[in-house]
CSV table of N, CA and C in Angstrom, one decimal:
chain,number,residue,atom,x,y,z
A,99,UNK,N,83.5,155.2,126.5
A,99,UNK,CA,82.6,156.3,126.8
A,99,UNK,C,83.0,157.5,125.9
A,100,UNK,N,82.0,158.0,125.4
A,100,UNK,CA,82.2,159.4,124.6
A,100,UNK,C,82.9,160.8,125.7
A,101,UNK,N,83.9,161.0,125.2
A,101,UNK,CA,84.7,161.8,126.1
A,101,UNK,C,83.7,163.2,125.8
A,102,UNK,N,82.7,163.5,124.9
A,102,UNK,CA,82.4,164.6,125.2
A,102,UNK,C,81.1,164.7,126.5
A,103,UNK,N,80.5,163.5,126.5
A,103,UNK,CA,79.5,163.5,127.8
A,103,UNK,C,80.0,163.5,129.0
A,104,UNK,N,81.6,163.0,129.1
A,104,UNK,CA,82.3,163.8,130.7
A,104,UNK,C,82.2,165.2,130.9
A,105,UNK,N,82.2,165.6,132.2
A,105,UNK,CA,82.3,167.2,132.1
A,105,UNK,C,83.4,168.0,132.3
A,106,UNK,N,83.6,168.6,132.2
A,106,UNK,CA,85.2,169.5,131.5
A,106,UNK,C,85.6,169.7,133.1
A,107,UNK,N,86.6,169.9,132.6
A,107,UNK,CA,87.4,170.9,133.9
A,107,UNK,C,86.8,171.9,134.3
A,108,UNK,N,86.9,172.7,135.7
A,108,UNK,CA,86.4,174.1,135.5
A,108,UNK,C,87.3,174.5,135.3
A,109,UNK,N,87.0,175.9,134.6
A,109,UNK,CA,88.1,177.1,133.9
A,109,UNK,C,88.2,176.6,132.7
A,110,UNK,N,87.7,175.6,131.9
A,110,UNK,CA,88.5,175.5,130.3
A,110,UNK,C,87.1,176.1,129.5
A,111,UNK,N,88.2,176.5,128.1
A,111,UNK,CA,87.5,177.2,127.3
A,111,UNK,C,87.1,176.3,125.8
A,112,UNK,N,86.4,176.9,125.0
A,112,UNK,CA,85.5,175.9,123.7
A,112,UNK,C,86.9,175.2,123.1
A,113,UNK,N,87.9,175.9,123.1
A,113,UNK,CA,89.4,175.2,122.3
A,113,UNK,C,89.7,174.0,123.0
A,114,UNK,N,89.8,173.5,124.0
A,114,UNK,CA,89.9,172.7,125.2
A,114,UNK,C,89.1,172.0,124.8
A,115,UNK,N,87.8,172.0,124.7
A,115,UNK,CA,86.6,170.9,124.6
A,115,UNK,C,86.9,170.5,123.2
A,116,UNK,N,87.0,171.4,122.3
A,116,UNK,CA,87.1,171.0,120.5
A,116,UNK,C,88.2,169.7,120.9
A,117,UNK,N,89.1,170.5,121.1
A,117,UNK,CA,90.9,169.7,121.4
A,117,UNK,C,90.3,168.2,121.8
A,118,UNK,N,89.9,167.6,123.3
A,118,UNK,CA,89.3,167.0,123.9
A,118,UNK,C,88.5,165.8,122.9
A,119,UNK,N,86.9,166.3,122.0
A,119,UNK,CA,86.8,165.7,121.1
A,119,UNK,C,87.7,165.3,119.7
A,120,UNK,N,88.1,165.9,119.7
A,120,UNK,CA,89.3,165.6,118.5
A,120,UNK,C,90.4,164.6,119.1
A,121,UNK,N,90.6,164.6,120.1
A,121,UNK,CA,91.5,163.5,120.7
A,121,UNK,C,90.6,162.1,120.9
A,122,UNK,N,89.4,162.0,121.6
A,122,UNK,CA,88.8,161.4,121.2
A,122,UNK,C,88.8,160.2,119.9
A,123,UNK,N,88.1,161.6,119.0
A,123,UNK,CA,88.1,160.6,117.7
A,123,UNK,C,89.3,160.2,117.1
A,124,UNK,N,90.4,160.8,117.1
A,124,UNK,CA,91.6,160.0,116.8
A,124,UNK,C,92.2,158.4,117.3
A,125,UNK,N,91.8,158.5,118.6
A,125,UNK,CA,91.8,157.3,119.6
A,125,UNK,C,90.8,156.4,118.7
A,126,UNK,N,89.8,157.1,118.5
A,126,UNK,CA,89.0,155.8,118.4
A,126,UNK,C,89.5,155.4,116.7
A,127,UNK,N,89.8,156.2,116.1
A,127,UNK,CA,90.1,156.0,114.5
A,127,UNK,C,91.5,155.0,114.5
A,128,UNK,N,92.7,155.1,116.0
A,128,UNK,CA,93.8,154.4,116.0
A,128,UNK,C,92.9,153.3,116.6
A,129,UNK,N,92.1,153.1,117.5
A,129,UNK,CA,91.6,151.5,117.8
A,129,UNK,C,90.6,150.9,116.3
A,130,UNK,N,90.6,151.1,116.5
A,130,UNK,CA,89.8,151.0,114.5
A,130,UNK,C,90.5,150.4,113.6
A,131,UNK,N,91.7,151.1,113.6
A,131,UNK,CA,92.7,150.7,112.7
A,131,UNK,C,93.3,149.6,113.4
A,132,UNK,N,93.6,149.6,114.6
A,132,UNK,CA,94.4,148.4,115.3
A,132,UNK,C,93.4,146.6,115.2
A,133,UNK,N,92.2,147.1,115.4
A,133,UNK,CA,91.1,146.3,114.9
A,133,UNK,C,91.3,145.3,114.2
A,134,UNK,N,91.6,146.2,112.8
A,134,UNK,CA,91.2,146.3,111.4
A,134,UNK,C,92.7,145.3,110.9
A,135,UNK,N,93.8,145.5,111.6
A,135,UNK,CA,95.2,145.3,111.5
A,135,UNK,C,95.5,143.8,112.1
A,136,UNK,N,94.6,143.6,113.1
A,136,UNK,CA,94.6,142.5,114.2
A,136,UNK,C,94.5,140.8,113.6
A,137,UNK,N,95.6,140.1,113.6
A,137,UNK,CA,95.8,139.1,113.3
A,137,UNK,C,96.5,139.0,112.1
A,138,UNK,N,96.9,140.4,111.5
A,138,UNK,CA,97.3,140.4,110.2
A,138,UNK,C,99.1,140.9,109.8
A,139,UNK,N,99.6,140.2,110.5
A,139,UNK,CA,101.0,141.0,110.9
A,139,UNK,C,101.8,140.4,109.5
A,140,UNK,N,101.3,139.8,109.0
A,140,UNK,CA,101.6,139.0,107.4
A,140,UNK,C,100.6,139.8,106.3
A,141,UNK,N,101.2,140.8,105.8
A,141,UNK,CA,100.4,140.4,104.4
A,141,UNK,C,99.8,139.5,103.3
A,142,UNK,N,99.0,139.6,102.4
A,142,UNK,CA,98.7,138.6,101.2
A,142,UNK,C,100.0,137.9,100.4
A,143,UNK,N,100.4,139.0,100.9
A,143,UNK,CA,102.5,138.7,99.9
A,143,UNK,C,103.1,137.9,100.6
A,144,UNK,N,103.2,137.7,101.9
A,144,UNK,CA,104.4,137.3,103.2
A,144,UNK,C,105.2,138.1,103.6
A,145,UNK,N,104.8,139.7,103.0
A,145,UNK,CA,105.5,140.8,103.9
A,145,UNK,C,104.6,141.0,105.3
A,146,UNK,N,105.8,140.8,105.8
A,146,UNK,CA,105.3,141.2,107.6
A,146,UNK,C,104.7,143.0,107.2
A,147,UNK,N,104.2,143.3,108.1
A,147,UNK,CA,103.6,144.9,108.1
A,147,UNK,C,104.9,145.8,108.3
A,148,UNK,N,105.6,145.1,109.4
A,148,UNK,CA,106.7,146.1,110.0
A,148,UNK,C,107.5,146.3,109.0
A,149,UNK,N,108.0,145.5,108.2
A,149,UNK,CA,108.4,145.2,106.8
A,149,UNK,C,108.2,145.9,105.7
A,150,UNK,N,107.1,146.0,105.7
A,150,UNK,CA,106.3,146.9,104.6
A,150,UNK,C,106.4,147.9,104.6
A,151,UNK,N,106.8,148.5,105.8
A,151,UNK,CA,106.7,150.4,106.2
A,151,UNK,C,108.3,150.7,105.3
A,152,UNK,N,109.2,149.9,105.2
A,152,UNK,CA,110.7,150.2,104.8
A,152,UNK,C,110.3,150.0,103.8
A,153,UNK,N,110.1,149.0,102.8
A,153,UNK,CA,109.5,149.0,101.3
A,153,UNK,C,109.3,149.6,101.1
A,154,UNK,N,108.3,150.2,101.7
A,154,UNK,CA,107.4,151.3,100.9
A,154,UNK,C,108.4,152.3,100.9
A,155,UNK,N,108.9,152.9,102.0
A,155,UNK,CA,109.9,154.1,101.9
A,155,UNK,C,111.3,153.8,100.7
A,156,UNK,N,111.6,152.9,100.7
A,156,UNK,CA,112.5,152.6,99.3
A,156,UNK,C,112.1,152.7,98.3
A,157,UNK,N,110.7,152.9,97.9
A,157,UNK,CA,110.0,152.7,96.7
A,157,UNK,C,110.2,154.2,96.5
A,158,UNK,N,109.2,154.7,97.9
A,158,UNK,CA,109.0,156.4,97.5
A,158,UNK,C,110.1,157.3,97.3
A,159,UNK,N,111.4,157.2,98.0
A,159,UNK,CA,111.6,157.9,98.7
A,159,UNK,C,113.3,157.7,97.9
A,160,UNK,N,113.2,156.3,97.0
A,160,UNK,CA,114.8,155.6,96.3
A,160,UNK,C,115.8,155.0,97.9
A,161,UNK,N,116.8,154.5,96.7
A,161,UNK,CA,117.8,153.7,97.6
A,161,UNK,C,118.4,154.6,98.9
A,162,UNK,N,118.9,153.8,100.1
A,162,UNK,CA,119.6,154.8,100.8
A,162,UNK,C,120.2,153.7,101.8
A,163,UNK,N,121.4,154.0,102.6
A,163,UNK,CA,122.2,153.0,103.8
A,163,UNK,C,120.7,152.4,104.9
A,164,UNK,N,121.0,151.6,105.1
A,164,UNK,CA,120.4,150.9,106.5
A,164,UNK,C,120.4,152.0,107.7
A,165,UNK,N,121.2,152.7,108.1
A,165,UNK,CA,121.0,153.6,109.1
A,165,UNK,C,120.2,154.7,108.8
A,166,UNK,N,120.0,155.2,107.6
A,166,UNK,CA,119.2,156.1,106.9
A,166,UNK,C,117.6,155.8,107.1
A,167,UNK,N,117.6,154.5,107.0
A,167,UNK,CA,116.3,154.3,106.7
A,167,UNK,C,115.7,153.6,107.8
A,168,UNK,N,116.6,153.2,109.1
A,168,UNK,CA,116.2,153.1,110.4
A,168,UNK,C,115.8,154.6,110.8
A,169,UNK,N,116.5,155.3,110.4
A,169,UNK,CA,116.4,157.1,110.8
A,169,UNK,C,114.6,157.2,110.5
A,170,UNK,N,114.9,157.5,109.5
A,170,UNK,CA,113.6,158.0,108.3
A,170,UNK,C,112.3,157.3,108.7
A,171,UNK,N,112.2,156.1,109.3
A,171,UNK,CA,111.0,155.6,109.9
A,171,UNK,C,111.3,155.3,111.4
A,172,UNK,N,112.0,155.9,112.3
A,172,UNK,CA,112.3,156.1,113.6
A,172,UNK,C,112.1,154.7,114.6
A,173,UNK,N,112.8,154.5,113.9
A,173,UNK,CA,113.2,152.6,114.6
A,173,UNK,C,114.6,152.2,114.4
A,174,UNK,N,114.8,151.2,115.5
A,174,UNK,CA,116.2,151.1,116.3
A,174,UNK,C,117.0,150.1,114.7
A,175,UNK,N,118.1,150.8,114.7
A,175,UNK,CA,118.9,150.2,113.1
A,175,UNK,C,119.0,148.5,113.3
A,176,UNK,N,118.9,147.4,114.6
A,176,UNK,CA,118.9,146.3,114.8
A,176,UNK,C,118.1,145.7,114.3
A,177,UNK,N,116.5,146.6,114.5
A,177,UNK,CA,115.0,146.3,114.2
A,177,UNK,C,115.3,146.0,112.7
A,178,UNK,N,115.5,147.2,112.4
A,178,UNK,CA,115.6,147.8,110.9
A,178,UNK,C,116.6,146.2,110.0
A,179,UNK,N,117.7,145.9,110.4
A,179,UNK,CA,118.4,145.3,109.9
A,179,UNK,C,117.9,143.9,109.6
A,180,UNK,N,117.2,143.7,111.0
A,180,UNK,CA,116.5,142.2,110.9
A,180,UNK,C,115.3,142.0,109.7
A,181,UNK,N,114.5,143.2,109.4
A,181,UNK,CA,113.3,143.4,108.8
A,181,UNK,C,114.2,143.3,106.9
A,182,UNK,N,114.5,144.3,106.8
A,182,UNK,CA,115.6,144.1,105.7
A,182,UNK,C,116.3,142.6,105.2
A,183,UNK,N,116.5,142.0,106.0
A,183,UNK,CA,117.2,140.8,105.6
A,183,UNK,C,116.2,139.7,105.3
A,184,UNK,N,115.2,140.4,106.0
A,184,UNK,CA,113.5,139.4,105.4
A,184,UNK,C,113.3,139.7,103.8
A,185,UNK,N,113.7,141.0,103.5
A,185,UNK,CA,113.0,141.5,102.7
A,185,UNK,C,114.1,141.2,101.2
A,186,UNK,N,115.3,141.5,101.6
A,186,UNK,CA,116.2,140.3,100.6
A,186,UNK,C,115.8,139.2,100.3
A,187,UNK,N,115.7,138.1,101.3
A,187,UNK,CA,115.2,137.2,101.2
A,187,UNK,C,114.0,136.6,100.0
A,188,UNK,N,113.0,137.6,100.6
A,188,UNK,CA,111.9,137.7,99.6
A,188,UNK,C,112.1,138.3,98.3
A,189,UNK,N,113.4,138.8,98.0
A,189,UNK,CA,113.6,139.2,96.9
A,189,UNK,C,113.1,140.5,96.8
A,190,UNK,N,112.4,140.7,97.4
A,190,UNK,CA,111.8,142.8,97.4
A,190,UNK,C,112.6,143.8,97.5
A,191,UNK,N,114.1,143.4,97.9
A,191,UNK,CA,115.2,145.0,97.8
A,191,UNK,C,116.3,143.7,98.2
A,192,UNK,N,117.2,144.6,97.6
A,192,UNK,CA,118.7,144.2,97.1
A,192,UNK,C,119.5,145.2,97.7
A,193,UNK,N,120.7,144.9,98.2
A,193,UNK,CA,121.9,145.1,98.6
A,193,UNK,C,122.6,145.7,97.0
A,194,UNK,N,122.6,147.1,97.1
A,194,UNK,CA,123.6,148.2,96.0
A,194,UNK,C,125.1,148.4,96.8
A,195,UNK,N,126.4,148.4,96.1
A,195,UNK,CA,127.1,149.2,96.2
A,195,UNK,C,126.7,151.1,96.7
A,196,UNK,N,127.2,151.6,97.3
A,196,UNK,CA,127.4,153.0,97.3
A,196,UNK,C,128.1,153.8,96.6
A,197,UNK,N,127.7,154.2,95.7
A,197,UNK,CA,128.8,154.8,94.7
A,197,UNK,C,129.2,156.2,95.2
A,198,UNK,N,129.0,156.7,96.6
A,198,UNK,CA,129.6,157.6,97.1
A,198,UNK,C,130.8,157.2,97.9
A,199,UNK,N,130.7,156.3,98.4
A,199,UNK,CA,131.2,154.9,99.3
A,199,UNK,C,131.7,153.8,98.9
A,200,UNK,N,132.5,153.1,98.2
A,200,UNK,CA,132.9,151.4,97.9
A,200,UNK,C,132.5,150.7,99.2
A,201,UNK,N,132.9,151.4,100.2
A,201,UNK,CA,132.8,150.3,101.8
A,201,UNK,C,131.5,150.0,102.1
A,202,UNK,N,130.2,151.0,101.6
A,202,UNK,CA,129.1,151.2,101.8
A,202,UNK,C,128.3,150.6,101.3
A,203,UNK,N,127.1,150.0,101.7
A,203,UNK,CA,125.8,149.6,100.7
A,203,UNK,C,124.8,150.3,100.3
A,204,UNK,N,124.0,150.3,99.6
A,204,UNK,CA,122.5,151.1,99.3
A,204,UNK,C,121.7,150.0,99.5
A,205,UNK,N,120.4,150.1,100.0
A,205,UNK,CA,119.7,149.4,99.9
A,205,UNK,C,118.4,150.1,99.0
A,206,UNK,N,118.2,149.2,98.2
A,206,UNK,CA,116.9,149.4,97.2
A,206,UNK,C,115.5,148.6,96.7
A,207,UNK,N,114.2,149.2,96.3
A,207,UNK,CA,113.8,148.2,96.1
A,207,UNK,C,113.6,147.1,94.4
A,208,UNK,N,113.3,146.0,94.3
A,208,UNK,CA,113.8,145.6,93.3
A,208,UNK,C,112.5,145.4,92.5
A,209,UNK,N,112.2,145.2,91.1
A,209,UNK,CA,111.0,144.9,90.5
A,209,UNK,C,110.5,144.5,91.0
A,210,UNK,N,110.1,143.5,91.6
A,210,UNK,CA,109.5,142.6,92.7
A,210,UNK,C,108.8,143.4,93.8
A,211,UNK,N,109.8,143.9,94.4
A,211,UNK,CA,109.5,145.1,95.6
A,211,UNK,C,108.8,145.9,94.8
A,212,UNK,N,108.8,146.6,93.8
A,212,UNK,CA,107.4,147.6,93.5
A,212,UNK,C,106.6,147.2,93.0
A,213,UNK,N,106.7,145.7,92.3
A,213,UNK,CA,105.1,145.2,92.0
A,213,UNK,C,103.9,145.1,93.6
A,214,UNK,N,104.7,144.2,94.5
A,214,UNK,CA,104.1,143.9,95.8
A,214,UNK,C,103.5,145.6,96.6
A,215,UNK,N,104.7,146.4,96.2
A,215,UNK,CA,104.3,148.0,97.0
A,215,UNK,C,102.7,148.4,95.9
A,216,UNK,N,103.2,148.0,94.7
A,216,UNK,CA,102.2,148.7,93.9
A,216,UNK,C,100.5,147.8,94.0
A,217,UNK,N,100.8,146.6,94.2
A,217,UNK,CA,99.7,145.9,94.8
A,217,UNK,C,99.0,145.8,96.1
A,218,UNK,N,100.2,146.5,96.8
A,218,UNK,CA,99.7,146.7,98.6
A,218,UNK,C,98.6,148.2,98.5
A,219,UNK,N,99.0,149.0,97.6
A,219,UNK,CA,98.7,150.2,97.2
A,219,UNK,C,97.6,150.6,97.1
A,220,UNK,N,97.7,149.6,96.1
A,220,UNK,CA,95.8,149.9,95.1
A,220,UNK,C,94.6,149.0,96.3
A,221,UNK,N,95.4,147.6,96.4
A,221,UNK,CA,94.0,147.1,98.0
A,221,UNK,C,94.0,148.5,98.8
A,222,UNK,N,95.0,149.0,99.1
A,222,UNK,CA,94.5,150.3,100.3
A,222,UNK,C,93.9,151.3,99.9
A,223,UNK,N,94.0,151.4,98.7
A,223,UNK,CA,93.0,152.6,98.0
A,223,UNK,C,91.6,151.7,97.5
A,224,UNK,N,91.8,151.1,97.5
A,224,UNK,CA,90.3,150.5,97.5
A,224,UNK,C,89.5,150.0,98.3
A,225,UNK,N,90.2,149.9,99.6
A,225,UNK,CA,89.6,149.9,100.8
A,225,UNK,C,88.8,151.2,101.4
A,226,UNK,N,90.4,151.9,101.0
A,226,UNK,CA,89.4,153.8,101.4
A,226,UNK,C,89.0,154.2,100.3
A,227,UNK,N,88.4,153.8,99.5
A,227,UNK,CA,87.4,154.1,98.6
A,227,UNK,C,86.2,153.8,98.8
A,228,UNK,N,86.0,152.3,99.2
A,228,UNK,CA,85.0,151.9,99.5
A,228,UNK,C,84.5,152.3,100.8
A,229,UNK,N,85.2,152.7,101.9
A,229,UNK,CA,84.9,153.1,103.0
A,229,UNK,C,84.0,154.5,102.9
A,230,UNK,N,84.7,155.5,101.9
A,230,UNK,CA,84.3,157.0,101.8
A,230,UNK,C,83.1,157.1,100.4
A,231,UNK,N,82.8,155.6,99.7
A,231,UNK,CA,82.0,156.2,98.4
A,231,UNK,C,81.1,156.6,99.1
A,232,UNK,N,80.1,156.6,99.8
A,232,UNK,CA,79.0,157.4,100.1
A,232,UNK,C,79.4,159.0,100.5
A,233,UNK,N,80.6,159.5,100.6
A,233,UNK,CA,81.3,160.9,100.6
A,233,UNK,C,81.2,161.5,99.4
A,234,UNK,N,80.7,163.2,99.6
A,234,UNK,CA,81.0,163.6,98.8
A,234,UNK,C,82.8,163.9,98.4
A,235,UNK,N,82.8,163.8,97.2
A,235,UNK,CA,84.6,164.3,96.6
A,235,UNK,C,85.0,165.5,97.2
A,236,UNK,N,84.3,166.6,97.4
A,236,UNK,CA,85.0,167.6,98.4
A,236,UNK,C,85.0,167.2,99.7
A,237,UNK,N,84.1,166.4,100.3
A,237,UNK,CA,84.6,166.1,101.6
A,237,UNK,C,85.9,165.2,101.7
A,238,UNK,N,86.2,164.4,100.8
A,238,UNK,CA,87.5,163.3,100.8
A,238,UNK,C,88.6,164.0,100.6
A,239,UNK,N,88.1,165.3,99.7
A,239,UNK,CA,89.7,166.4,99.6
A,239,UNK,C,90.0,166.7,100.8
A,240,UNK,N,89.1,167.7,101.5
A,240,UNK,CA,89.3,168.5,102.9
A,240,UNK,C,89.2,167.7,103.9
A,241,UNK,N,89.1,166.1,104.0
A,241,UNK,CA,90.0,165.4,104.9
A,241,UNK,C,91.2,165.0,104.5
A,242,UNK,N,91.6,164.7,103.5
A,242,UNK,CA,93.0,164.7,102.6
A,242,UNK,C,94.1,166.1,103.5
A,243,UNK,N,93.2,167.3,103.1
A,243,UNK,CA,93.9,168.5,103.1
A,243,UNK,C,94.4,168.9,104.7
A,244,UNK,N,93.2,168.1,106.0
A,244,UNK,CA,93.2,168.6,107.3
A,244,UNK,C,94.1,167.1,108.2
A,245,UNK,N,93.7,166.0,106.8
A,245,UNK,CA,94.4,165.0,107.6
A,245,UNK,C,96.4,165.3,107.7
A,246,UNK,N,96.5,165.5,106.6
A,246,UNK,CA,98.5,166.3,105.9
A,246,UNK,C,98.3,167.6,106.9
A,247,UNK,N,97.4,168.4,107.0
A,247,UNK,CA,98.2,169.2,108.0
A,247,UNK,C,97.9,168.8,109.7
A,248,UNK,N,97.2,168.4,110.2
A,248,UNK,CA,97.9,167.2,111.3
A,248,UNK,C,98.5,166.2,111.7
A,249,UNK,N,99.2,166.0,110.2
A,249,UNK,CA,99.7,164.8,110.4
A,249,UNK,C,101.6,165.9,110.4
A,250,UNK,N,101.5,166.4,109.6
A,250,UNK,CA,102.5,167.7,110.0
A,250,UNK,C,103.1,168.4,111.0
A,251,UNK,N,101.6,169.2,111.6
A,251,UNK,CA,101.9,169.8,113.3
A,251,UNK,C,102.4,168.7,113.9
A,252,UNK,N,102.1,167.5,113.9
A,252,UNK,CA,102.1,166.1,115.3
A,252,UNK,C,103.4,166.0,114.9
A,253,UNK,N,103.8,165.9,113.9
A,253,UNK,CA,105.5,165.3,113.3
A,253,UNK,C,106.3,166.2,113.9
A,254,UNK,N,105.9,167.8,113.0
A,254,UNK,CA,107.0,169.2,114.2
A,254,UNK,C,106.5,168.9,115.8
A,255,UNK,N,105.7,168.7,115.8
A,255,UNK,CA,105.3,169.2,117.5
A,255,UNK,C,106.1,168.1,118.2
A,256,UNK,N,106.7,166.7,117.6
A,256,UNK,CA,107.2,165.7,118.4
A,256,UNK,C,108.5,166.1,118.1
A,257,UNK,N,109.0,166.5,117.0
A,257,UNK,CA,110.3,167.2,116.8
A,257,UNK,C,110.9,167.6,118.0
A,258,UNK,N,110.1,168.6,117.4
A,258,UNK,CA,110.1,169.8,119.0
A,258,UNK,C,110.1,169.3,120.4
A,259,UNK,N,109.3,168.2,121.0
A,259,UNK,CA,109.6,168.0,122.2
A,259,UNK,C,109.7,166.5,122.2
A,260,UNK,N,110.6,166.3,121.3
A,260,UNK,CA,111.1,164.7,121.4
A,260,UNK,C,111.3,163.8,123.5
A,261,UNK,N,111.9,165.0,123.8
A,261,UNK,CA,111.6,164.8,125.3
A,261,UNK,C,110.9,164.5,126.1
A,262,UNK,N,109.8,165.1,125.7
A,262,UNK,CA,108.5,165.2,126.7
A,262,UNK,C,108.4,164.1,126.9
A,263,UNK,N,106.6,164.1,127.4
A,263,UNK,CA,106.1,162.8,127.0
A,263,UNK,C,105.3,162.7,126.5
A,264,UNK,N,104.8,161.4,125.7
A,264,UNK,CA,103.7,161.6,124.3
A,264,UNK,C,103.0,162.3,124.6
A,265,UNK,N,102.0,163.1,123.9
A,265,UNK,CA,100.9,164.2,123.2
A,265,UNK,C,99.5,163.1,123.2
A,266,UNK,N,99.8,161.9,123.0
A,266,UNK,CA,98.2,161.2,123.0
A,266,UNK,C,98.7,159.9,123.6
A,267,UNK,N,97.2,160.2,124.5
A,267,UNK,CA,97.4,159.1,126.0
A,267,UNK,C,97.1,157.3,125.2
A,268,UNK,N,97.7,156.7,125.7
A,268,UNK,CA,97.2,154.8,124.9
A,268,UNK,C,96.1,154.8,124.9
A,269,UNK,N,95.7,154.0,124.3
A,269,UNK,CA,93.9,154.0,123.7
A,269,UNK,C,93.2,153.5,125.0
A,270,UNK,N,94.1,152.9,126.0
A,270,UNK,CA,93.1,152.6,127.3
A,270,UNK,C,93.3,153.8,128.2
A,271,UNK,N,93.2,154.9,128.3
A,271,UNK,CA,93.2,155.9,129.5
A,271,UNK,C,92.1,156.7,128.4
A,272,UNK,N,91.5,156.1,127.4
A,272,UNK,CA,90.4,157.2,126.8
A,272,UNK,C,89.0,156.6,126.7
């Protein structure tokens, strides 16, 4: 049901209702995506998805230890280690020395790893390409521009209250 045809609380004001729809469509834009994702936990490559999120951050971001890069995409270093040892496997990132460290490793990604990153890439830009060609080019900017600075606040704002509890309810209480 469209959360704007419920009726508000009493006492709340137009920011509250905006807020409200905007939560909304977020929910629906993450069930969309979960949709869209659903049955596909393998890529065209035989990278798992969960997989993919660490590639890619090696690609962008260069080599760095296993606990770094559990850090950097906020998942438990066990997760992290199992996913990684898939990804050797496949030949997509290699095991570096640490040249700050001897005892240490780097993990990086290898030719391979950024052909597959560079191919996961371009299908996803050609997906949202195709989804937005009927958009004008300034509207795809100033969702670019409003999506980076929400996607910003949400990152500080969970910083900030790592504690609490989440900011957006599961897609079934909406």
């Amino acid at each position: 049901m469209d959360s704007t045809r419920l009726p508000a609380p009493p006492g709340v004001d137009d920011r509250w209702l905006v807020s409200d729809r905007l939560g909304h469509q977020m929910i629906r834009l993450m069930r969309a995506v979960e949709r869209a994702k659903a049955g596909k936990a393998v890529g065209p490559d035989g990278v798992e998805r969960a997989a993919y999120v660490l590639l890619a951050r090696l690609v962008l971001e260069g080599p760095r230890r296993s606990n770094a890069l559990a850090e950097s995409v906020h998942s438990d270093p066990s997760t992290v280690s199992r996913q990684v040892a898939g990804l050797v496997r496949a030949g997509l990132v290699e095991r570096r020395p640490d040249p700050d460290d001897g005892r240490a490793t780097l993990l990086a990604a290898t030719d391979e790893g950024l052909r597959v990153f560079q191919a996961n890439r371009d299908r996803r830009n050609r997906e949202i390409g195709a989804l937005t060609a009927h958009w004008d080019e300034a509207d795809r900017l100033r969702l670019v521009e409003l999506l980076d600075r929400l996607t910003t606040d949400f990152e500080n704002h969970h910083l900030s209250s790592a504690a609490s509890s989440p900011v957006l309810a599961p897609p079934e209480a909406s």
